Amino acid sequence: MSEQDTGTPDDAALLAAHVAGDPGAFEVLVRRHQDRLWAVALRTVGDREDAADALQNALVAAYRSAAGFRGDAAVTTWLHRIVVNACLDVVRRRTARPTDPLPEAAREPADPRDRFAESDTAAAVAAALATLPVDQRAALVLVDVHGYGVEQAAAILGVPTGTVKSRCARGRARLAPMLAGVWNPAAPGNVEAAQPAQPPRGARNGEDLR
Amino acid sequence: MSGPGEDPADAQDATAVDEAGLDPVTQDRVAAALAALPALALPDDVAARLHAALAAERDTPAPAAEHAVASAGATVTALQPRRARVPRGNAAVLGAAASVVVVLALGVAWVASGHVGGTSGSSAAAAGAVPGASPVNVFAVHPTESGVGYTPAALPAQARTLVDLSTVHPSAATVSGAATSPAGALTSASGPSGGTAGASSSGSIPASRSSAVAPTVTALLTTPSVLDRCLQELEAGGPPLRPLAVDGGTFRSAPAVVVVLSGGGQQLAVYVVTPACGQGGDPHLLYYANVTR
């Protein structure tokens, strides 16, 4: 088992150990990355429960499919890809089809703890981010929030690098007027004015559609 | 300007952004604001839940439901580069006697391509090679025609039973060679008066279907291309759906088809559509319910 400089197994070694039957290896791997994966999930989904579901489903799926990992990408990229795709699926299902309307993500922090963890400015930025179309949001979460390179973000999202760049550019362009109110409270177009996207078919749970 | 493999719409929008004049300074300022967002730690309750799920996975050698269904006879199709989604038209209509039931084999490598949580083969997987993974999972759905009268009140119990039966008897139709359906169990789930009596997932599957199934419903369920179009409309441009169960019957006395999807976690997304589902670019939704398993 290869080891990091710290003497602990690296990600690839942990995954290989898991595939080989080590019952604790995958948990060590998850604990190593769970905070960042959670942050990506929560920022992308914008809803705590949905993010928790997506993260759990994704990591259980990764647990099961680890034997299929070929090692031609970093383990973290693979994990992020599974988690991000689970998040995108959750958001698209929620917004593209008649389910419960989007949460009040545009006005409230996704995680109640954020109220305490984030400053007013950070909360406003997070709220503005939550109003973006999910593809743009996911790209910005990876590139701007978490500092992944465009190429790694492209690998995670499964899209060309040019697409990541354009999504980031479009996302920033949408955010700029909203953040103007944060940077300058007297300016128009602050976050409060931003409206979350509406489910196209507008159905509610248990609702007749005719 | 669209680069190789780049989504033209994205490139077009990027051009529009440039033309809108978002200056690099503002771009950097927005990026900096995003970068300044604080780190988030996995909350204790979510961590406990996550690790409990992984522990359960470790302690359960039996395959997941999806694997079990797949091994019960579904067609396994490897993920194709550039297009993960396998057309649902790859269904097999199982003989005239069993024409009311179609085994719709959907071979989609979804987990290894980074797809979980109730859908498969989304645009991300379709966009290109999957780094570090290979196909490992497939699923199947077996549309049935129970002829059951679905009602808003009974729908949760009926949907649960429908999914249970689809899992427990994934190949019931192919085994009997005759028209089989979960009609009895679903009727039971509806309660004696069509109410909300609890369903028994182990209820027996009767050997015959109800005669109350409209030809239009049969046409939807037994014509793969028609059912495929219906599901595509339910997708509404999102990632391909992973239906857990599809059943034909009635809804408020009108011909209808019930499509049950995984809603993530323990949630079921239950859609009731008319037999015209998919026609005119419309799913023809009658009713929707979010149901806890």
Short mmCIF file of C-alpha atoms in Angstrom, two decimals, chain A residues 23-24 26-27 30-31 34-36 38-39 42-43 48-49 52-65 67-73 77-78 81-86 88-90 92-93 96-100 111 113-114 117-119 121-123 125-126 129 135-136 140-141 144-146 155-160 162-163 165-176 179 183-184 200-201 203-210, chain B residues 4-7 9-11 13-14 17-18 22 26-47 49-51 53-54 57-59 64-67 110-120 122-137 152 233-239 241 251-252 261-267 269 271-272 274 281-291:
data_model
loop_
_atom_site.label_atom_id
_atom_site.label_comp_id
_atom_site.label_asym_id
_atom_site.label_seq_id
_atom_site.Cartn_x
_atom_site.Cartn_y
_atom_site.Cartn_z
CA PRO A 23 -13.59 -3.21 5.59
CA GLY A 24 -12.40 0.12 6.92
CA PHE A 26 -13.45 3.26 2.28
CA GLU A 27 -14.55 4.93 5.49
CA VAL A 30 -14.62 9.24 2.96
CA ARG A 31 -13.64 10.85 6.23
CA GLN A 34 -16.23 14.37 3.42
CA ASP A 35 -16.10 18.03 4.41
CA ARG A 36 -15.14 19.21 0.96
CA TRP A 38 -20.29 18.13 1.57
CA ALA A 39 -19.46 21.73 0.84
CA LEU A 42 -24.51 21.87 -0.33
CA ARG A 43 -23.37 24.80 -2.44
CA ARG A 48 -29.51 20.74 3.22
CA GLU A 49 -31.65 17.63 3.06
CA ALA A 52 -27.41 15.08 2.37
CA ASP A 53 -29.38 12.65 0.25
CA ALA A 54 -27.23 13.30 -2.77
CA LEU A 55 -24.01 12.89 -0.83
CA GLN A 56 -25.15 9.69 0.80
CA ASN A 57 -26.43 8.16 -2.41
CA ALA A 58 -23.29 9.16 -4.23
CA LEU A 59 -20.90 7.72 -1.70
CA VAL A 60 -22.84 4.50 -1.36
CA ALA A 61 -22.73 4.23 -5.12
CA ALA A 62 -19.00 4.91 -5.07
CA TYR A 63 -18.59 2.23 -2.43
CA ARG A 64 -20.29 -0.26 -4.69
CA SER A 65 -18.61 0.76 -7.90
CA ALA A 67 -13.92 -1.93 -8.45
CA GLY A 68 -14.66 -0.11 -11.68
CA PHE A 69 -12.26 2.69 -10.89
CA ARG A 70 -9.48 2.46 -13.42
CA GLY A 71 -7.11 4.92 -11.87
CA ASP A 72 -6.76 7.21 -14.86
CA ALA A 73 -8.06 10.10 -12.81
CA THR A 77 -11.88 13.71 -9.04
CA TRP A 78 -13.81 10.47 -9.31
CA ARG A 81 -17.72 13.57 -10.15
CA ILE A 82 -20.09 11.08 -8.57
CA VAL A 83 -21.18 13.56 -5.92
CA VAL A 84 -21.62 16.45 -8.33
CA ASN A 85 -23.61 14.36 -10.75
CA ALA A 86 -25.84 13.19 -7.94
CA LEU A 88 -27.09 17.88 -10.55
CA ASP A 89 -29.59 15.08 -10.88
CA VAL A 90 -31.32 16.16 -7.69
CA ARG A 92 -32.63 19.04 -12.30
CA ARG A 93 -35.28 16.66 -11.10
CA ALA A 96 -37.32 20.51 -14.39
CA ARG A 97 -40.24 18.47 -13.28
CA PRO A 98 -43.15 19.05 -10.97
CA THR A 99 -41.84 18.60 -7.50
CA ASP A 100 -41.72 20.83 -4.54
CA ASP A 111 -27.52 25.43 5.87
CA ARG A 113 -25.59 26.88 10.54
CA ASP A 114 -24.40 29.20 7.83
CA ALA A 117 -20.72 30.54 10.17
CA GLU A 118 -20.97 33.11 7.43
CA SER A 119 -20.86 36.82 7.65
CA THR A 121 -21.63 39.32 3.09
CA ALA A 122 -20.83 35.65 2.74
CA ALA A 123 -24.45 34.73 3.33
CA VAL A 125 -22.97 35.76 -1.77
CA ALA A 126 -24.12 32.22 -1.00
CA LEU A 129 -25.04 31.80 -5.90
CA ASP A 135 -24.89 24.18 -14.45
CA GLN A 136 -23.40 27.61 -13.87
CA LEU A 140 -18.57 28.26 -10.07
CA VAL A 141 -18.68 26.11 -6.94
CA ASP A 144 -14.28 29.84 -7.79
CA VAL A 145 -15.47 28.57 -4.43
CA HIS A 146 -13.25 25.53 -4.14
CA ALA A 155 -13.31 16.31 -15.65
CA ILE A 156 -15.63 16.38 -12.67
CA LEU A 157 -18.50 17.82 -14.65
CA GLY A 158 -17.82 15.74 -17.72
CA VAL A 159 -17.84 18.70 -20.07
CA PRO A 160 -15.17 20.41 -22.17
CA GLY A 162 -14.51 25.68 -22.79
CA THR A 163 -17.92 24.89 -21.41
CA LYS A 165 -15.17 28.64 -18.76
CA SER A 166 -18.32 29.88 -20.40
CA ARG A 167 -20.51 28.67 -17.57
CA CYS A 168 -18.28 30.43 -15.09
CA ALA A 169 -18.34 33.60 -17.16
CA ARG A 170 -22.08 33.55 -17.47
CA GLY A 171 -22.49 32.79 -13.81
CA ARG A 172 -20.26 35.64 -12.77
CA ALA A 173 -22.12 37.94 -15.13
CA ARG A 174 -25.38 37.01 -13.45
CA LEU A 175 -23.91 37.40 -10.00
CA ALA A 176 -22.29 40.76 -10.60
CA LEU A 179 -23.48 41.42 -5.59
CA TRP A 183 -20.51 45.67 -2.33
CA ASN A 184 -22.53 48.85 -2.24
CA PRO A 200 -41.62 25.11 -15.37
CA ARG A 201 -44.67 23.08 -14.75
CA ALA A 203 -46.79 21.55 -9.70
CA ARG A 204 -46.91 20.97 -5.99
CA ASN A 205 -46.95 17.69 -4.17
CA GLY A 206 -50.35 16.08 -4.34
CA GLU A 207 -51.60 18.59 -6.82
CA ASP A 208 -53.95 18.00 -9.66
CA LEU A 209 -52.47 19.16 -12.87
CA ARG A 210 -55.65 19.44 -14.83
CA PRO B 4 -13.91 21.48 -30.16
CA GLY B 5 -16.60 19.63 -28.26
CA GLU B 6 -17.88 22.75 -26.67
CA ASP B 7 -21.57 23.22 -26.26
CA ALA B 9 -25.10 27.26 -26.67
CA ASP B 10 -22.52 27.79 -24.00
CA ALA B 11 -20.16 29.38 -26.45
CA ASP B 13 -23.80 32.67 -24.28
CA ALA B 14 -20.17 33.29 -23.51
CA VAL B 17 -21.43 37.78 -21.91
CA ASP B 18 -18.42 39.30 -23.59
CA LEU B 22 -18.53 42.23 -18.08
CA THR B 26 -15.72 42.59 -12.19
CA GLN B 27 -15.23 38.96 -13.12
CA ASP B 28 -12.32 38.78 -10.71
CA ARG B 29 -14.28 40.58 -8.05
CA VAL B 30 -17.13 38.09 -8.27
CA ALA B 31 -14.68 35.21 -8.26
CA ALA B 32 -13.00 36.63 -5.19
CA ALA B 33 -16.34 36.96 -3.41
CA LEU B 34 -17.06 33.32 -4.13
CA ALA B 35 -13.61 32.25 -3.05
CA ALA B 36 -14.15 34.04 0.25
CA LEU B 37 -17.10 31.86 1.15
CA PRO B 38 -16.25 30.00 4.33
CA ALA B 39 -15.50 26.30 4.38
CA LEU B 40 -18.35 24.09 5.45
CA ALA B 41 -17.88 21.06 7.65
CA LEU B 42 -20.07 18.04 7.29
CA PRO B 43 -22.68 18.36 10.04
CA ASP B 44 -22.61 15.66 12.68
CA ASP B 45 -26.07 14.36 11.91
CA VAL B 46 -25.35 14.06 8.21
CA ALA B 47 -22.01 12.42 8.95
CA ARG B 49 -26.26 9.10 8.65
CA LEU B 50 -23.69 8.79 5.91
CA HIS B 51 -21.41 6.50 7.81
CA ALA B 53 -25.31 3.92 5.38
CA LEU B 54 -21.78 2.91 4.46
CA GLU B 57 -23.44 -1.39 2.88
CA ARG B 58 -20.36 -3.05 4.30
CA ASP B 59 -22.41 -5.41 6.43
CA ALA B 64 -28.44 -3.74 -4.22
CA ALA B 65 -31.94 -3.80 -5.61
CA GLU B 66 -30.74 -2.43 -8.90
CA HIS B 67 -28.21 -5.21 -9.20
CA TRP B 110 -24.86 5.00 -14.31
CA VAL B 111 -22.95 4.65 -11.10
CA ALA B 112 -19.51 4.34 -12.52
CA SER B 113 -20.15 7.27 -14.76
CA GLY B 114 -20.95 9.31 -11.73
CA HIS B 115 -24.70 8.96 -11.80
CA VAL B 116 -26.66 8.08 -8.78
CA GLY B 117 -29.70 9.11 -6.94
CA GLY B 118 -32.42 8.00 -9.23
CA THR B 119 -31.39 9.01 -12.66
CA SER B 120 -28.93 7.84 -15.18
CA SER B 122 -27.20 12.53 -17.75
CA SER B 123 -25.50 15.01 -19.96
CA ALA B 124 -22.38 14.78 -17.88
CA ALA B 125 -21.85 11.14 -18.68
CA ALA B 126 -22.90 11.69 -22.25
CA ALA B 127 -20.32 14.37 -22.66
CA GLY B 128 -17.36 12.12 -22.92
CA ALA B 129 -15.10 9.52 -21.44
CA VAL B 130 -15.48 8.75 -17.79
CA PRO B 131 -12.31 9.28 -15.90
CA GLY B 132 -11.40 6.49 -13.61
CA ALA B 133 -14.44 4.34 -13.87
CA SER B 134 -16.16 1.68 -15.86
CA PRO B 135 -19.81 0.66 -16.17
CA VAL B 136 -21.04 -1.40 -13.30
CA ASN B 137 -24.74 -0.95 -12.96
CA PRO B 152 -55.17 10.52 -4.96
CA GLU B 233 -41.29 14.40 -21.78
CA LEU B 234 -41.28 13.62 -18.09
CA GLU B 235 -37.55 14.21 -18.17
CA ALA B 236 -38.35 17.68 -19.46
CA GLY B 237 -34.84 18.20 -20.69
CA GLY B 238 -33.29 16.89 -17.52
CA PRO B 239 -31.22 13.75 -17.23
CA LEU B 241 -35.13 9.05 -15.73
CA PHE B 251 -57.24 7.57 -12.52
CA ARG B 252 -60.58 8.90 -11.48
CA LEU B 261 -39.47 7.33 -10.09
CA SER B 262 -36.89 7.37 -7.41
CA GLY B 263 -37.11 10.75 -5.79
CA GLY B 264 -33.84 10.40 -3.94
CA GLY B 265 -33.38 8.72 -0.60
CA GLN B 266 -36.61 7.18 0.53
CA GLN B 267 -38.74 9.34 -1.70
CA ALA B 269 -41.90 10.61 -7.28
CA TYR B 271 -46.59 10.74 -11.86
CA VAL B 272 -50.01 10.00 -13.27
CA THR B 274 -52.86 10.18 -19.65
CA GLY B 281 -44.25 17.50 -26.59
CA ASP B 282 -46.30 17.26 -23.43
CA PRO B 283 -46.25 14.62 -20.71
CA HIS B 284 -50.01 15.11 -20.21
CA LEU B 285 -49.69 14.99 -16.49
CA LEU B 286 -52.80 14.39 -14.45
CA TYR B 287 -51.40 14.23 -10.97
CA TYR B 288 -48.16 14.22 -9.07
CA ALA B 289 -47.32 13.00 -5.59
CA ASN B 290 -44.14 12.78 -3.60
CA VAL B 291 -44.33 9.61 -1.55
#
